[in-house]
Amino acid sequence: MPSRSASAKVLVVSLVSVTMLLSLCLGGLSPIGEGDEAPGFTVLDVDDVPHNLTDYRGRVLVVDFFATWCGPCYVQLDTLKDLRDEVPEDQVAFLLIDNDDRESQEKVTKYRNDNKITWPVAYGGGKVGQDYEVDAIPTTVVIDQDGVIQYYHVGTTSKADLKEAIQDLL
């Protein structure tokens, strides 16, 4: 029977080995952010029109992750609506993605209609939210013409900050 100290050494060596192996395997995982290639996605808007990230190549894309029950998301929506009128529509696209998969297409359609949103509003975007590491809403992401994230903000943002991020890309 091995001694108690020999068993402890084997346990320590095993734990150190497992820790090193995990750190090697997970070392490539880092939070998504500015300068990273935007993860590809396909979502359906409330009119059942598919939207792919690649559809927006050559244009700046402002993606806002929201939920219909989110109070701060209404504040962010007002900012986006104000900004939409100030940027060139042929160069900048907007896309809202409902990050709460429990919300029905009908509920998200009502949100779009009640708030008079004139750009695509997608539902069932929880998987996209996971890919973009959305932990809180609203989260706003600005993706450049080449599919690279240039702005990533959690929470409400000022129109001036968001406009600057967009203007820097035009």
mmCIF file with all atom_site columns, C-alpha atoms in Angstrom:
data_model
loop_
_atom_site.group_PDB
_atom_site.id
_atom_site.type_symbol
_atom_site.label_atom_id
_atom_site.label_alt_id
_atom_site.label_comp_id
_atom_site.label_asym_id
_atom_site.label_entity_id
_atom_site.label_seq_id
_atom_site.pdbx_PDB_ins_code
_atom_site.Cartn_x
_atom_site.Cartn_y
_atom_site.Cartn_z
_atom_site.occupancy
_atom_site.B_iso_or_equiv
_atom_site.pdbx_formal_charge
_atom_site.auth_seq_id
_atom_site.auth_comp_id
_atom_site.auth_asym_id
_atom_site.auth_atom_id
_atom_site.pdbx_PDB_model_num
ATOM 1   C CA . MET A 1 1   ? 0.000   0.000  0.000   1.00 0.00 ? 1   MET A CA 1
ATOM 2   C CA . PRO A 1 2   ? 1.477   3.387  -0.995  1.00 0.00 ? 2   PRO A CA 1
ATOM 3   C CA . SER A 1 3   ? 2.305   5.813  1.759   1.00 0.00 ? 3   SER A CA 1
ATOM 4   C CA . ARG A 1 4   ? 0.062   8.768  2.444   1.00 0.00 ? 4   ARG A CA 1
ATOM 5   C CA . SER A 1 5   ? 2.704   11.254 1.240   1.00 0.00 ? 5   SER A CA 1
ATOM 6   C CA . ALA A 1 6   ? 3.186   9.331  -2.023  1.00 0.00 ? 6   ALA A CA 1
ATOM 7   C CA . SER A 1 7   ? -0.581  9.431  -2.661  1.00 0.00 ? 7   SER A CA 1
ATOM 8   C CA . ALA A 1 8   ? -0.620  13.166 -1.930  1.00 0.00 ? 8   ALA A CA 1
ATOM 9   C CA . LYS A 1 9   ? 2.232   13.737 -4.400  1.00 0.00 ? 9   LYS A CA 1
ATOM 10  C CA . VAL A 1 10  ? 0.410   11.783 -7.109  1.00 0.00 ? 10  VAL A CA 1
ATOM 11  C CA . LEU A 1 11  ? -2.730  13.819 -6.445  1.00 0.00 ? 11  LEU A CA 1
ATOM 12  C CA . VAL A 1 12  ? -0.845  17.138 -6.613  1.00 0.00 ? 12  VAL A CA 1
ATOM 13  C CA . VAL A 1 13  ? 0.965   16.151 -9.820  1.00 0.00 ? 13  VAL A CA 1
ATOM 14  C CA . SER A 1 14  ? -2.335  15.025 -11.350 1.00 0.00 ? 14  SER A CA 1
ATOM 15  C CA . LEU A 1 15  ? -4.076  18.282 -10.432 1.00 0.00 ? 15  LEU A CA 1
ATOM 16  C CA . VAL A 1 16  ? -1.209  20.372 -11.789 1.00 0.00 ? 16  VAL A CA 1
ATOM 17  C CA . SER A 1 17  ? -1.212  18.351 -15.024 1.00 0.00 ? 17  SER A CA 1
ATOM 18  C CA . VAL A 1 18  ? -4.963  18.729 -15.495 1.00 0.00 ? 18  VAL A CA 1
ATOM 19  C CA . THR A 1 19  ? -4.750  22.474 -14.774 1.00 0.00 ? 19  THR A CA 1
ATOM 20  C CA . MET A 1 20  ? -1.945  22.922 -17.307 1.00 0.00 ? 20  MET A CA 1
ATOM 21  C CA . LEU A 1 21  ? -3.829  20.920 -19.918 1.00 0.00 ? 21  LEU A CA 1
ATOM 22  C CA . LEU A 1 22  ? -6.988  22.963 -19.413 1.00 0.00 ? 22  LEU A CA 1
ATOM 23  C CA . SER A 1 23  ? -5.091  26.232 -19.640 1.00 0.00 ? 23  SER A CA 1
ATOM 24  C CA . LEU A 1 24  ? -3.540  25.100 -22.923 1.00 0.00 ? 24  LEU A CA 1
ATOM 25  C CA . CYS A 1 25  ? -6.908  24.041 -24.312 1.00 0.00 ? 25  CYS A CA 1
ATOM 26  C CA . LEU A 1 26  ? -8.723  27.175 -23.174 1.00 0.00 ? 26  LEU A CA 1
ATOM 27  C CA . GLY A 1 27  ? -5.879  29.577 -23.813 1.00 0.00 ? 27  GLY A CA 1
ATOM 28  C CA . GLY A 1 28  ? -7.270  30.507 -27.220 1.00 0.00 ? 28  GLY A CA 1
ATOM 29  C CA . LEU A 1 29  ? -10.622 31.499 -25.765 1.00 0.00 ? 29  LEU A CA 1
ATOM 30  C CA . SER A 1 30  ? -10.876 35.164 -25.009 1.00 0.00 ? 30  SER A CA 1
ATOM 31  C CA . PRO A 1 31  ? -13.817 37.520 -24.758 1.00 0.00 ? 31  PRO A CA 1
ATOM 32  C CA . ILE A 1 32  ? -15.095 38.873 -28.027 1.00 0.00 ? 32  ILE A CA 1
ATOM 33  C CA . GLY A 1 33  ? -14.532 42.548 -28.562 1.00 0.00 ? 33  GLY A CA 1
ATOM 34  C CA . GLU A 1 34  ? -13.320 45.377 -30.708 1.00 0.00 ? 34  GLU A CA 1
ATOM 35  C CA . GLY A 1 35  ? -10.925 44.278 -33.433 1.00 0.00 ? 35  GLY A CA 1
ATOM 36  C CA . ASP A 1 36  ? -12.309 40.729 -33.558 1.00 0.00 ? 36  ASP A CA 1
ATOM 37  C CA . GLU A 1 37  ? -13.932 39.232 -36.613 1.00 0.00 ? 37  GLU A CA 1
ATOM 38  C CA . ALA A 1 38  ? -17.688 39.277 -36.082 1.00 0.00 ? 38  ALA A CA 1
ATOM 39  C CA . PRO A 1 39  ? -19.179 35.791 -35.730 1.00 0.00 ? 39  PRO A CA 1
ATOM 40  C CA . GLY A 1 40  ? -21.347 34.900 -38.690 1.00 0.00 ? 40  GLY A CA 1
ATOM 41  C CA . PHE A 1 41  ? -25.074 34.593 -38.134 1.00 0.00 ? 41  PHE A CA 1
ATOM 42  C CA . THR A 1 42  ? -28.420 34.058 -39.768 1.00 0.00 ? 42  THR A CA 1
ATOM 43  C CA . VAL A 1 43  ? -31.577 35.355 -38.091 1.00 0.00 ? 43  VAL A CA 1
ATOM 44  C CA . LEU A 1 44  ? -35.170 35.706 -39.210 1.00 0.00 ? 44  LEU A CA 1
ATOM 45  C CA . ASP A 1 45  ? -36.830 39.059 -38.867 1.00 0.00 ? 45  ASP A CA 1
ATOM 46  C CA . VAL A 1 46  ? -40.460 39.322 -37.783 1.00 0.00 ? 46  VAL A CA 1
ATOM 47  C CA . ASP A 1 47  ? -41.507 39.208 -41.455 1.00 0.00 ? 47  ASP A CA 1
ATOM 48  C CA . ASP A 1 48  ? -39.626 35.880 -41.850 1.00 0.00 ? 48  ASP A CA 1
ATOM 49  C CA . VAL A 1 49  ? -36.904 37.459 -43.982 1.00 0.00 ? 49  VAL A CA 1
ATOM 50  C CA . PRO A 1 50  ? -33.471 35.926 -43.270 1.00 0.00 ? 50  PRO A CA 1
ATOM 51  C CA . HIS A 1 51  ? -30.574 38.226 -42.425 1.00 0.00 ? 51  HIS A CA 1
ATOM 52  C CA . ASN A 1 52  ? -26.972 37.015 -42.661 1.00 0.00 ? 52  ASN A CA 1
ATOM 53  C CA . LEU A 1 53  ? -23.911 38.913 -41.563 1.00 0.00 ? 53  LEU A CA 1
ATOM 54  C CA . THR A 1 54  ? -22.520 38.521 -45.078 1.00 0.00 ? 54  THR A CA 1
ATOM 55  C CA . ASP A 1 55  ? -25.563 40.364 -46.475 1.00 0.00 ? 55  ASP A CA 1
ATOM 56  C CA . TYR A 1 56  ? -24.156 43.518 -44.889 1.00 0.00 ? 56  TYR A CA 1
ATOM 57  C CA . ARG A 1 57  ? -20.592 43.345 -46.260 1.00 0.00 ? 57  ARG A CA 1
ATOM 58  C CA . GLY A 1 58  ? -19.577 46.703 -47.666 1.00 0.00 ? 58  GLY A CA 1
ATOM 59  C CA . ARG A 1 59  ? -21.798 48.571 -45.191 1.00 0.00 ? 59  ARG A CA 1
ATOM 60  C CA . VAL A 1 60  ? -21.429 49.447 -41.539 1.00 0.00 ? 60  VAL A CA 1
ATOM 61  C CA . LEU A 1 61  ? -23.831 47.332 -39.477 1.00 0.00 ? 61  LEU A CA 1
ATOM 62  C CA . VAL A 1 62  ? -25.209 48.421 -36.113 1.00 0.00 ? 62  VAL A CA 1
ATOM 63  C CA . VAL A 1 63  ? -26.559 45.397 -34.231 1.00 0.00 ? 63  VAL A CA 1
ATOM 64  C CA . ASP A 1 64  ? -28.513 45.955 -31.045 1.00 0.00 ? 64  ASP A CA 1
ATOM 65  C CA . PHE A 1 65  ? -29.376 43.011 -28.796 1.00 0.00 ? 65  PHE A CA 1
ATOM 66  C CA . PHE A 1 66  ? -32.548 43.684 -26.801 1.00 0.00 ? 66  PHE A CA 1
ATOM 67  C CA . ALA A 1 67  ? -35.676 42.170 -25.256 1.00 0.00 ? 67  ALA A CA 1
ATOM 68  C CA . THR A 1 68  ? -39.202 43.556 -25.288 1.00 0.00 ? 68  THR A CA 1
ATOM 69  C CA . TRP A 1 69  ? -39.351 43.587 -21.470 1.00 0.00 ? 69  TRP A CA 1
ATOM 70  C CA . CYS A 1 70  ? -36.039 45.463 -21.031 1.00 0.00 ? 70  CYS A CA 1
ATOM 71  C CA . GLY A 1 71  ? -36.488 49.044 -19.787 1.00 0.00 ? 71  GLY A CA 1
ATOM 72  C CA . PRO A 1 72  ? -33.011 50.300 -20.769 1.00 0.00 ? 72  PRO A CA 1
ATOM 73  C CA . CYS A 1 73  ? -33.555 48.798 -24.241 1.00 0.00 ? 73  CYS A CA 1
ATOM 74  C CA . TYR A 1 74  ? -36.280 51.396 -24.856 1.00 0.00 ? 74  TYR A CA 1
ATOM 75  C CA . VAL A 1 75  ? -33.796 54.158 -24.014 1.00 0.00 ? 75  VAL A CA 1
ATOM 76  C CA . GLN A 1 76  ? -31.270 52.612 -26.400 1.00 0.00 ? 76  GLN A CA 1
ATOM 77  C CA . LEU A 1 77  ? -33.944 52.277 -29.075 1.00 0.00 ? 77  LEU A CA 1
ATOM 78  C CA . ASP A 1 78  ? -34.647 56.013 -28.882 1.00 0.00 ? 78  ASP A CA 1
ATOM 79  C CA . THR A 1 79  ? -30.918 56.663 -29.350 1.00 0.00 ? 79  THR A CA 1
ATOM 80  C CA . LEU A 1 80  ? -30.822 54.354 -32.368 1.00 0.00 ? 80  LEU A CA 1
ATOM 81  C CA . LYS A 1 81  ? -33.916 55.936 -33.919 1.00 0.00 ? 81  LYS A CA 1
ATOM 82  C CA . ASP A 1 82  ? -32.436 59.428 -33.538 1.00 0.00 ? 82  ASP A CA 1
ATOM 83  C CA . LEU A 1 83  ? -29.126 58.276 -34.972 1.00 0.00 ? 83  LEU A CA 1
ATOM 84  C CA . ARG A 1 84  ? -30.740 56.436 -37.895 1.00 0.00 ? 84  ARG A CA 1
ATOM 85  C CA . ASP A 1 85  ? -31.928 59.760 -39.264 1.00 0.00 ? 85  ASP A CA 1
ATOM 86  C CA . GLU A 1 86  ? -28.400 61.204 -39.181 1.00 0.00 ? 86  GLU A CA 1
ATOM 87  C CA . VAL A 1 87  ? -26.362 58.556 -40.984 1.00 0.00 ? 87  VAL A CA 1
ATOM 88  C CA . PRO A 1 88  ? -26.405 57.647 -44.682 1.00 0.00 ? 88  PRO A CA 1
ATOM 89  C CA . GLU A 1 89  ? -28.828 54.766 -45.168 1.00 0.00 ? 89  GLU A CA 1
ATOM 90  C CA . ASP A 1 90  ? -26.874 53.411 -48.136 1.00 0.00 ? 90  ASP A CA 1
ATOM 91  C CA . GLN A 1 91  ? -23.722 53.089 -45.987 1.00 0.00 ? 91  GLN A CA 1
ATOM 92  C CA . VAL A 1 92  ? -25.102 52.130 -42.557 1.00 0.00 ? 92  VAL A CA 1
ATOM 93  C CA . ALA A 1 93  ? -27.592 49.367 -41.738 1.00 0.00 ? 93  ALA A CA 1
ATOM 94  C CA . PHE A 1 94  ? -29.356 48.712 -38.446 1.00 0.00 ? 94  PHE A CA 1
ATOM 95  C CA . LEU A 1 95  ? -30.518 45.348 -37.118 1.00 0.00 ? 95  LEU A CA 1
ATOM 96  C CA . LEU A 1 96  ? -32.256 44.663 -33.803 1.00 0.00 ? 96  LEU A CA 1
ATOM 97  C CA . ILE A 1 97  ? -31.956 41.109 -32.482 1.00 0.00 ? 97  ILE A CA 1
ATOM 98  C CA . ASP A 1 98  ? -34.234 39.938 -29.671 1.00 0.00 ? 98  ASP A CA 1
ATOM 99  C CA . ASN A 1 99  ? -31.915 38.097 -27.316 1.00 0.00 ? 99  ASN A CA 1
ATOM 100 C CA . ASP A 1 100 ? -34.726 36.341 -25.381 1.00 0.00 ? 100 ASP A CA 1
ATOM 101 C CA . ASP A 1 101 ? -35.693 33.112 -27.139 1.00 0.00 ? 101 ASP A CA 1
ATOM 102 C CA . ARG A 1 102 ? -38.804 32.853 -24.951 1.00 0.00 ? 102 ARG A CA 1
ATOM 103 C CA . GLU A 1 103 ? -40.389 35.791 -26.768 1.00 0.00 ? 103 GLU A CA 1
ATOM 104 C CA . SER A 1 104 ? -42.675 34.877 -29.654 1.00 0.00 ? 104 SER A CA 1
ATOM 105 C CA . GLN A 1 105 ? -42.537 36.262 -33.153 1.00 0.00 ? 105 GLN A CA 1
ATOM 106 C CA . GLU A 1 106 ? -45.898 37.932 -32.490 1.00 0.00 ? 106 GLU A CA 1
ATOM 107 C CA . LYS A 1 107 ? -44.613 39.687 -29.367 1.00 0.00 ? 107 LYS A CA 1
ATOM 108 C CA . VAL A 1 108 ? -41.515 40.985 -31.164 1.00 0.00 ? 108 VAL A CA 1
ATOM 109 C CA . THR A 1 109 ? -43.665 42.074 -34.130 1.00 0.00 ? 109 THR A CA 1
ATOM 110 C CA . LYS A 1 110 ? -45.870 44.056 -31.742 1.00 0.00 ? 110 LYS A CA 1
ATOM 111 C CA . TYR A 1 111 ? -42.740 45.665 -30.240 1.00 0.00 ? 111 TYR A CA 1
ATOM 112 C CA . ARG A 1 112 ? -41.572 46.688 -33.718 1.00 0.00 ? 112 ARG A CA 1
ATOM 113 C CA . ASN A 1 113 ? -44.954 48.071 -34.700 1.00 0.00 ? 113 ASN A CA 1
ATOM 114 C CA . ASP A 1 114 ? -45.666 49.851 -31.398 1.00 0.00 ? 114 ASP A CA 1
ATOM 115 C CA . ASN A 1 115 ? -42.243 51.523 -31.512 1.00 0.00 ? 115 ASN A CA 1
ATOM 116 C CA . LYS A 1 116 ? -42.433 52.361 -35.238 1.00 0.00 ? 116 LYS A CA 1
ATOM 117 C CA . ILE A 1 117 ? -39.094 50.712 -36.000 1.00 0.00 ? 117 ILE A CA 1
ATOM 118 C CA . THR A 1 118 ? -38.288 51.026 -39.695 1.00 0.00 ? 118 THR A CA 1
ATOM 119 C CA . TRP A 1 119 ? -35.380 48.583 -39.941 1.00 0.00 ? 119 TRP A CA 1
ATOM 120 C CA . PRO A 1 120 ? -35.247 44.783 -39.500 1.00 0.00 ? 120 PRO A CA 1
ATOM 121 C CA . VAL A 1 121 ? -36.117 43.364 -36.087 1.00 0.00 ? 121 VAL A CA 1
ATOM 122 C CA . ALA A 1 122 ? -35.192 39.709 -35.598 1.00 0.00 ? 122 ALA A CA 1
ATOM 123 C CA . TYR A 1 123 ? -36.596 37.273 -33.065 1.00 0.00 ? 123 TYR A CA 1
ATOM 124 C CA . GLY A 1 124 ? -35.142 34.085 -31.595 1.00 0.00 ? 124 GLY A CA 1
ATOM 125 C CA . GLY A 1 125 ? -31.611 35.493 -31.549 1.00 0.00 ? 125 GLY A CA 1
ATOM 126 C CA . GLY A 1 126 ? -30.403 33.876 -28.328 1.00 0.00 ? 126 GLY A CA 1
ATOM 127 C CA . LYS A 1 127 ? -27.816 31.739 -30.140 1.00 0.00 ? 127 LYS A CA 1
ATOM 128 C CA . VAL A 1 128 ? -26.435 34.819 -31.898 1.00 0.00 ? 128 VAL A CA 1
ATOM 129 C CA . GLY A 1 129 ? -26.331 36.562 -28.525 1.00 0.00 ? 129 GLY A CA 1
ATOM 130 C CA . GLN A 1 130 ? -24.288 33.667 -27.150 1.00 0.00 ? 130 GLN A CA 1
ATOM 131 C CA . ASP A 1 131 ? -21.888 33.887 -30.084 1.00 0.00 ? 131 ASP A CA 1
ATOM 132 C CA . TYR A 1 132 ? -21.492 37.617 -29.405 1.00 0.00 ? 132 TYR A CA 1
ATOM 133 C CA . GLU A 1 133 ? -21.129 36.933 -25.661 1.00 0.00 ? 133 GLU A CA 1
ATOM 134 C CA . VAL A 1 134 ? -24.104 39.086 -24.744 1.00 0.00 ? 134 VAL A CA 1
ATOM 135 C CA . ASP A 1 135 ? -24.415 38.856 -20.966 1.00 0.00 ? 135 ASP A CA 1
ATOM 136 C CA . ALA A 1 136 ? -26.640 41.909 -20.480 1.00 0.00 ? 136 ALA A CA 1
ATOM 137 C CA . ILE A 1 137 ? -28.963 43.960 -22.625 1.00 0.00 ? 137 ILE A CA 1
ATOM 138 C CA . PRO A 1 138 ? -28.955 46.241 -24.382 1.00 0.00 ? 138 PRO A CA 1
ATOM 139 C CA . THR A 1 139 ? -25.672 45.381 -26.051 1.00 0.00 ? 139 THR A CA 1
ATOM 140 C CA . THR A 1 140 ? -24.759 47.344 -29.160 1.00 0.00 ? 140 THR A CA 1
ATOM 141 C CA . VAL A 1 141 ? -22.173 46.165 -31.671 1.00 0.00 ? 141 VAL A CA 1
ATOM 142 C CA . VAL A 1 142 ? -20.886 48.132 -34.660 1.00 0.00 ? 142 VAL A CA 1
ATOM 143 C CA . ILE A 1 143 ? -19.388 45.949 -37.386 1.00 0.00 ? 143 ILE A CA 1
ATOM 144 C CA . ASP A 1 144 ? -17.343 47.514 -40.167 1.00 0.00 ? 144 ASP A CA 1
ATOM 145 C CA . GLN A 1 145 ? -17.623 46.934 -43.904 1.00 0.00 ? 145 GLN A CA 1
ATOM 146 C CA . ASP A 1 146 ? -15.218 43.972 -43.698 1.00 0.00 ? 146 ASP A CA 1
ATOM 147 C CA . GLY A 1 147 ? -16.997 42.154 -40.863 1.00 0.00 ? 147 GLY A CA 1
ATOM 148 C CA . VAL A 1 148 ? -14.771 43.308 -37.997 1.00 0.00 ? 148 VAL A CA 1
ATOM 149 C CA . ILE A 1 149 ? -16.210 44.500 -34.685 1.00 0.00 ? 149 ILE A CA 1
ATOM 150 C CA . GLN A 1 150 ? -15.220 48.130 -34.201 1.00 0.00 ? 150 GLN A CA 1
ATOM 151 C CA . TYR A 1 151 ? -17.492 49.025 -31.266 1.00 0.00 ? 151 TYR A CA 1
ATOM 152 C CA . TYR A 1 152 ? -18.934 46.821 -28.505 1.00 0.00 ? 152 TYR A CA 1
ATOM 153 C CA . HIS A 1 153 ? -20.941 48.404 -25.708 1.00 0.00 ? 153 HIS A CA 1
ATOM 154 C CA . VAL A 1 154 ? -23.034 46.882 -22.927 1.00 0.00 ? 154 VAL A CA 1
ATOM 155 C CA . GLY A 1 155 ? -25.841 49.098 -21.625 1.00 0.00 ? 155 GLY A CA 1
ATOM 156 C CA . THR A 1 156 ? -27.240 52.296 -23.026 1.00 0.00 ? 156 THR A CA 1
ATOM 157 C CA . THR A 1 157 ? -24.889 54.531 -24.946 1.00 0.00 ? 157 THR A CA 1
ATOM 158 C CA . SER A 1 158 ? -24.998 58.157 -25.934 1.00 0.00 ? 158 SER A CA 1
ATOM 159 C CA . LYS A 1 159 ? -25.918 59.101 -29.465 1.00 0.00 ? 159 LYS A CA 1
ATOM 160 C CA . ALA A 1 160 ? -22.668 61.087 -29.709 1.00 0.00 ? 160 ALA A CA 1
ATOM 161 C CA . ASP A 1 161 ? -20.489 58.077 -28.824 1.00 0.00 ? 161 ASP A CA 1
ATOM 162 C CA . LEU A 1 162 ? -22.304 55.764 -31.193 1.00 0.00 ? 162 LEU A CA 1
ATOM 163 C CA . LYS A 1 163 ? -22.323 58.330 -33.991 1.00 0.00 ? 163 LYS A CA 1
ATOM 164 C CA . GLU A 1 164 ? -18.577 58.847 -33.572 1.00 0.00 ? 164 GLU A CA 1
ATOM 165 C CA . ALA A 1 165 ? -17.975 55.096 -33.801 1.00 0.00 ? 165 ALA A CA 1
ATOM 166 C CA . ILE A 1 166 ? -19.982 54.964 -37.024 1.00 0.00 ? 166 ILE A CA 1
ATOM 167 C CA . GLN A 1 167 ? -18.526 58.141 -38.565 1.00 0.00 ? 167 GLN A CA 1
ATOM 168 C CA . ASP A 1 168 ? -14.999 56.824 -37.993 1.00 0.00 ? 168 ASP A CA 1
ATOM 169 C CA . LEU A 1 169 ? -15.851 53.991 -40.401 1.00 0.00 ? 169 LEU A CA 1
ATOM 170 C CA . LEU A 1 170 ? -17.352 56.044 -43.218 1.00 0.00 ? 170 LEU A CA 1
#
